Short mmCIF file of C-alpha atoms in Angstrom, two decimals:
data_model
loop_
_atom_site.label_atom_id
_atom_site.label_comp_id
_atom_site.label_asym_id
_atom_site.label_seq_id
_atom_site.Cartn_x
_atom_site.Cartn_y
_atom_site.Cartn_z
CA MET V 5 -10.41 -29.99 -31.23
CA PRO V 6 -8.33 -32.76 -29.91
CA GLU V 7 -9.52 -33.67 -26.28
CA LEU V 8 -8.13 -36.11 -23.78
CA PRO V 9 -8.77 -39.29 -25.76
CA GLU V 10 -7.00 -37.85 -28.97
CA SER V 11 -4.18 -36.51 -27.06
CA ASP V 12 -3.69 -39.91 -25.40
CA ALA V 13 -3.74 -41.56 -28.85
CA ALA V 14 -0.90 -38.94 -29.92
CA ARG V 15 0.99 -39.76 -26.70
CA ARG V 16 0.90 -43.53 -27.60
CA ARG V 17 2.49 -42.70 -31.01
CA ILE V 18 5.38 -41.49 -29.24
CA ALA V 19 5.51 -44.25 -26.59
CA ASP V 20 4.98 -47.06 -29.16
CA HIS V 21 7.30 -45.72 -31.90
CA CYS V 22 9.77 -43.25 -30.56
CA LEU V 23 11.21 -44.04 -27.22
CA HIS V 24 14.81 -44.84 -26.70
CA ARG V 25 15.86 -43.44 -30.18
CA THR V 26 18.52 -40.77 -30.27
CA ILE V 27 17.56 -37.52 -31.47
CA ALA V 28 19.67 -36.52 -34.47
CA GLY V 29 17.98 -33.10 -35.28
CA PHE V 30 14.89 -31.29 -36.38
CA ASP V 31 13.17 -29.84 -39.59
CA LEU V 32 10.81 -26.88 -39.57
CA GLY V 33 7.99 -26.29 -41.72
CA GLU V 34 6.15 -23.03 -42.06
CA VAL V 35 6.43 -21.67 -38.61
CA THR V 36 4.94 -18.34 -38.61
CA HIS V 37 2.65 -17.93 -35.55
CA VAL V 38 3.47 -21.35 -34.27
CA GLN V 39 4.81 -21.85 -30.79
CA LEU V 40 8.00 -23.94 -31.00
CA PRO V 41 11.13 -24.69 -28.94
CA SER V 42 13.80 -22.05 -29.62
CA GLU V 43 16.96 -23.08 -31.56
CA ALA V 44 18.93 -23.31 -28.43
CA GLU V 45 16.26 -25.72 -26.83
CA ARG V 46 16.38 -27.65 -30.03
CA GLU V 47 20.16 -28.04 -29.88
CA ARG V 48 19.84 -29.02 -26.20
CA LEU V 49 17.74 -32.05 -27.30
CA VAL V 50 20.07 -33.39 -29.94
CA GLY V 51 21.79 -36.40 -28.63
CA THR V 52 18.99 -37.28 -25.96
CA GLN V 53 16.42 -39.96 -26.12
CA PHE V 54 12.82 -39.85 -25.28
CA SER V 55 12.47 -42.19 -22.33
CA GLN V 56 8.93 -41.90 -21.11
CA THR V 57 5.56 -40.17 -21.77
CA ARG V 58 2.89 -38.65 -19.72
CA ARG V 59 -0.52 -37.01 -20.35
CA HIS V 60 -2.74 -34.75 -18.15
CA GLY V 61 -5.85 -33.87 -19.80
CA LYS V 62 -5.19 -32.52 -23.35
CA TYR V 63 -1.44 -32.06 -22.65
CA ILE V 64 1.21 -34.59 -23.54
CA PHE V 65 4.83 -34.96 -22.30
CA ALA V 66 7.70 -36.64 -23.64
CA GLY V 67 10.61 -36.97 -21.18
CA THR V 68 14.14 -37.01 -22.23
CA SER V 69 17.16 -38.87 -20.94
CA ASP V 70 18.87 -35.46 -20.21
CA GLY V 71 15.96 -34.40 -17.88
CA PRO V 72 13.78 -31.98 -19.81
CA TRP V 73 10.31 -32.60 -21.22
CA LEU V 74 8.91 -31.70 -24.54
CA HIS V 75 5.50 -30.43 -23.88
CA ILE V 76 2.77 -30.90 -26.77
CA HIS V 77 -0.56 -29.38 -27.04
CA LEU V 78 -2.52 -30.13 -30.19
CA GLY V 79 -4.63 -26.96 -30.08
CA MET V 80 -7.50 -26.94 -32.45
CA SER V 81 -6.29 -29.23 -35.45
CA GLY V 82 -2.87 -30.58 -34.27
CA SER V 83 -1.81 -34.14 -34.51
CA LEU V 84 1.41 -36.47 -34.67
CA ARG V 85 2.47 -38.62 -37.34
CA VAL V 86 5.35 -41.22 -37.18
CA TYR V 87 6.78 -42.10 -40.52
CA ASP V 88 10.13 -43.34 -41.88
CA GLU V 89 12.64 -41.52 -44.03
CA GLY V 90 11.84 -41.80 -47.58
CA GLU V 91 8.10 -41.52 -46.95
CA THR V 92 6.41 -38.15 -47.81
CA PRO V 93 6.08 -35.79 -44.85
CA PRO V 94 2.61 -34.84 -43.64
CA ASP V 95 1.25 -31.62 -44.85
CA TYR V 96 1.30 -28.78 -42.38
CA ALA V 97 4.24 -30.44 -40.70
CA ARG V 98 5.57 -27.39 -38.40
CA LEU V 99 8.21 -29.55 -36.47
CA ILE V 100 9.82 -32.87 -37.49
CA VAL V 101 12.00 -34.72 -34.87
CA ILE V 102 14.72 -36.59 -36.71
CA PHE V 103 15.93 -39.63 -34.88
CA GLU V 104 19.09 -41.57 -35.79
CA GLY V 105 18.22 -44.34 -38.31
CA THR V 106 14.98 -43.66 -40.41
CA ARG V 107 12.43 -42.95 -37.81
CA ARG V 108 10.74 -39.43 -38.01
CA LEU V 109 8.04 -37.67 -35.72
CA ALA V 110 6.09 -34.85 -37.40
CA PHE V 111 3.84 -32.26 -35.50
CA ARG V 112 1.30 -31.10 -37.90
CA ASP V 113 -0.97 -28.25 -37.15
CA PRO V 114 -3.17 -26.78 -40.10
CA ARG V 115 -4.55 -24.06 -37.92
CA LYS V 116 -1.41 -23.17 -35.88
CA PHE V 117 -3.13 -23.23 -32.47
CA GLY V 118 -1.08 -26.04 -31.19
CA ARG V 119 2.31 -25.69 -29.53
CA VAL V 120 5.48 -27.53 -28.60
CA LYS V 121 7.51 -26.37 -25.72
CA LEU V 122 10.40 -27.35 -23.75
CA ILE V 123 9.82 -27.56 -19.89
CA GLU V 124 11.72 -28.77 -16.82
CA ASP V 125 8.98 -30.26 -14.60
CA VAL V 126 5.82 -31.67 -15.54
CA ASP V 127 3.92 -31.29 -12.24
CA ALA V 128 5.29 -27.76 -12.01
CA PHE V 129 3.90 -27.02 -15.31
CA ILE V 130 0.35 -28.74 -14.36
CA ALA V 131 0.24 -26.41 -11.28
CA ALA V 132 1.21 -23.35 -12.96
CA LYS V 133 -1.55 -23.84 -15.66
CA GLY V 134 -4.11 -24.18 -12.83
CA LEU V 135 -5.22 -27.38 -14.22
CA GLY V 136 -7.64 -29.60 -12.42
CA PRO V 137 -7.34 -33.50 -11.95
CA ASP V 138 -7.20 -35.68 -15.05
CA ALA V 139 -10.62 -36.43 -16.07
CA MET V 140 -9.89 -40.20 -16.45
CA LYS V 141 -8.24 -40.26 -12.77
CA MET V 142 -10.91 -38.28 -11.13
CA GLY V 143 -12.79 -39.90 -8.06
CA ASP V 144 -16.32 -39.70 -7.29
CA ASN V 145 -16.18 -37.06 -4.77
CA ALA V 146 -13.93 -34.71 -6.79
CA PHE V 147 -16.29 -35.04 -9.59
CA ALA V 148 -19.37 -34.40 -7.63
CA GLN V 149 -17.64 -31.33 -6.02
CA ALA V 150 -16.45 -29.90 -9.44
CA ILE V 151 -20.09 -30.53 -11.04
CA GLY V 152 -22.77 -30.86 -8.50
CA SER V 153 -21.84 -27.83 -6.50
CA THR V 154 -21.61 -25.26 -9.40
CA LYS V 155 -24.42 -22.91 -10.49
CA THR V 156 -23.04 -22.64 -14.08
CA ALA V 157 -24.20 -24.74 -17.00
CA VAL V 158 -23.11 -28.28 -16.59
CA LYS V 159 -21.57 -28.27 -19.96
CA SER V 160 -19.40 -25.06 -19.19
CA ALA V 161 -18.43 -26.86 -15.86
CA LEU V 162 -17.38 -29.91 -17.83
CA LEU V 163 -15.11 -27.74 -20.00
CA ASP V 164 -13.68 -25.91 -17.20
CA GLN V 165 -10.07 -27.04 -17.29
CA SER V 166 -9.50 -25.83 -13.77
CA LYS V 167 -12.27 -28.19 -12.62
CA MET V 168 -11.08 -31.35 -14.54
CA ALA V 169 -8.65 -31.40 -17.38
CA GLY V 170 -9.41 -32.99 -20.64
CA VAL V 171 -12.89 -32.89 -21.50
CA GLY V 172 -13.88 -30.54 -24.53
CA ASN V 173 -16.76 -29.63 -26.54
CA LEU V 174 -17.34 -33.05 -28.24
CA TRP V 175 -17.18 -35.63 -25.42
CA SER V 176 -19.01 -33.27 -23.03
CA ASP V 177 -21.93 -33.24 -25.50
CA GLU V 178 -21.73 -36.97 -25.85
CA ALA V 179 -21.66 -37.58 -22.08
CA LEU V 180 -24.71 -35.06 -21.62
CA TYR V 181 -26.65 -36.78 -24.51
CA ARG V 182 -25.97 -40.29 -23.01
CA CYS V 183 -27.23 -39.16 -19.50
CA GLY V 184 -30.36 -37.21 -20.78
CA ILE V 185 -29.26 -33.85 -19.41
CA MET V 186 -29.64 -30.56 -21.11
CA PRO V 187 -26.30 -28.80 -21.63
CA ASP V 188 -27.44 -25.61 -19.73
CA THR V 189 -28.67 -27.51 -16.89
CA ARG V 190 -26.98 -25.96 -13.77
CA GLY V 191 -24.80 -28.27 -11.66
CA THR V 192 -26.91 -27.78 -8.51
CA ASP V 193 -29.95 -28.65 -10.18
CA LEU V 194 -28.59 -32.37 -10.74
CA ASP V 195 -29.25 -34.88 -7.76
CA GLY V 196 -26.40 -37.07 -6.58
CA LYS V 197 -27.54 -39.73 -8.79
CA ALA V 198 -27.44 -37.85 -11.86
CA VAL V 199 -24.05 -36.39 -11.26
CA ALA V 200 -22.73 -40.03 -10.59
CA HIS V 201 -24.11 -41.24 -13.77
CA LEU V 202 -22.57 -38.32 -15.62
CA HIS V 203 -19.32 -39.06 -14.03
CA ARG V 204 -19.65 -42.74 -15.10
CA ALA V 205 -20.49 -41.59 -18.61
CA VAL V 206 -17.58 -39.24 -19.29
CA GLN V 207 -14.96 -41.84 -17.98
CA ASP V 208 -16.65 -44.76 -20.20
CA ILE V 209 -17.08 -42.63 -23.27
CA MET V 210 -13.60 -41.38 -23.13
CA GLY V 211 -12.17 -44.63 -22.12
CA HIS V 212 -13.99 -46.24 -25.15
CA VAL V 213 -12.47 -43.76 -27.55
CA MET V 214 -9.14 -44.13 -26.06
CA ALA V 215 -9.43 -47.95 -26.65
CA LYS V 216 -10.24 -47.27 -30.19
CA ASN V 217 -7.40 -45.23 -30.46
CA ALA V 218 -9.50 -42.45 -31.18
CA ASP V 219 -10.86 -43.90 -34.54
CA TYR V 220 -14.33 -42.33 -34.71
CA SER V 221 -15.18 -44.86 -37.32
CA GLN V 222 -15.02 -47.65 -34.54
CA LEU V 223 -17.34 -46.05 -32.33
CA PRO V 224 -21.10 -47.11 -31.89
CA ALA V 225 -23.47 -46.03 -34.74
CA ASP V 226 -25.85 -44.59 -32.08
CA TRP V 227 -23.35 -42.16 -30.42
CA LEU V 228 -24.16 -38.50 -30.96
CA ILE V 229 -20.83 -37.90 -32.48
CA HIS V 230 -22.12 -39.60 -35.88
CA HIS V 231 -25.20 -37.29 -35.90
CA ARG V 232 -23.93 -34.13 -34.39
CA LYS V 233 -25.55 -31.91 -36.80
CA ASP V 234 -28.14 -29.39 -36.48
CA GLY V 235 -31.44 -30.89 -37.78
CA ALA V 236 -30.07 -34.58 -37.71
CA ASP V 237 -32.36 -37.46 -36.48
CA CYS V 238 -31.58 -38.48 -32.88
CA PRO V 239 -30.78 -42.26 -32.96
CA ARG V 240 -32.01 -42.52 -29.42
CA CYS V 241 -35.60 -41.25 -29.73
CA GLY V 242 -36.12 -40.14 -33.14
CA GLY V 243 -36.09 -36.44 -32.28
CA THR V 244 -34.27 -33.89 -33.82
CA ILE V 245 -30.69 -32.85 -32.87
CA THR V 246 -30.58 -29.18 -32.08
CA LYS V 247 -27.55 -26.56 -31.48
CA LYS V 248 -27.51 -23.85 -29.02
CA LYS V 249 -24.91 -21.83 -27.41
CA VAL V 250 -24.06 -22.58 -23.83
CA GLY V 251 -21.38 -20.34 -22.30
CA GLY V 252 -20.10 -19.25 -25.58
CA ARG V 253 -19.68 -22.77 -26.83
CA THR V 254 -21.92 -24.53 -29.24
CA ALA V 255 -23.78 -27.62 -27.83
CA TYR V 256 -25.47 -30.08 -29.69
CA HIS V 257 -28.34 -32.05 -28.11
CA CYS V 258 -31.69 -33.65 -28.32
CA PRO V 259 -34.50 -31.79 -26.58
CA ASP V 260 -36.82 -34.64 -26.65
CA HIS V 261 -34.98 -36.81 -24.29
CA GLN V 262 -32.45 -34.40 -22.70
CA THR V 263 -34.22 -32.78 -19.79
CA HIS V 264 -33.16 -30.17 -17.25
CA ALA V 265 -33.51 -32.87 -14.49
CA GLY V 266 -31.13 -35.03 -15.61
#
């Protein structure tokens, strides 16, 4: 599932390739069970331009010259692709933004859990969703309050979007793996040093993924993401990667070096 770094890579595709281009229309793919702007909302966007982008957690926003924002959430399998007229549109394209000239922006979503909606105010939308602060902008005290004061499993706390927005299953596992913390450790069982270490790990890991444009092949070979399989060898200590359910979510970890104490 796309998380903060993957969503930011998608945002940058809009920022780098689609700003200040006039929207001429839209094409729709197979849209059953897909949340997309209505025909009236699409007509409202024709003739406008994307003038800016924002991201909060996993939520992407493209602001138009006419005022409203196009909100994009990639869901479980969504992505954005920029291409030009004459090139083959991507498979599973649910919505294609047609710009004047040759530029196209496709929202593809094989599993149909993503959504594209028109909203009026980004900050009001974030507040209505009950989202916590963006994980990459979260200060030390806010992180300590969100994680260190909870009696729930630390992995569950990292995934709680009301505590912090943007961390998902993949990068929460990576951060806990780096810090040697068992995923089901309660936040209150971590001391201040362990919480601070986890905070640095979350932001360092996601920042590194963002710098690599969410291209996993460019990530270090000893990261968990390359060994995230039940029974795989742990590149850090030679132990065995194991999966377990934590708060209803599957967590991958190495019990040999990830301890409850952090």
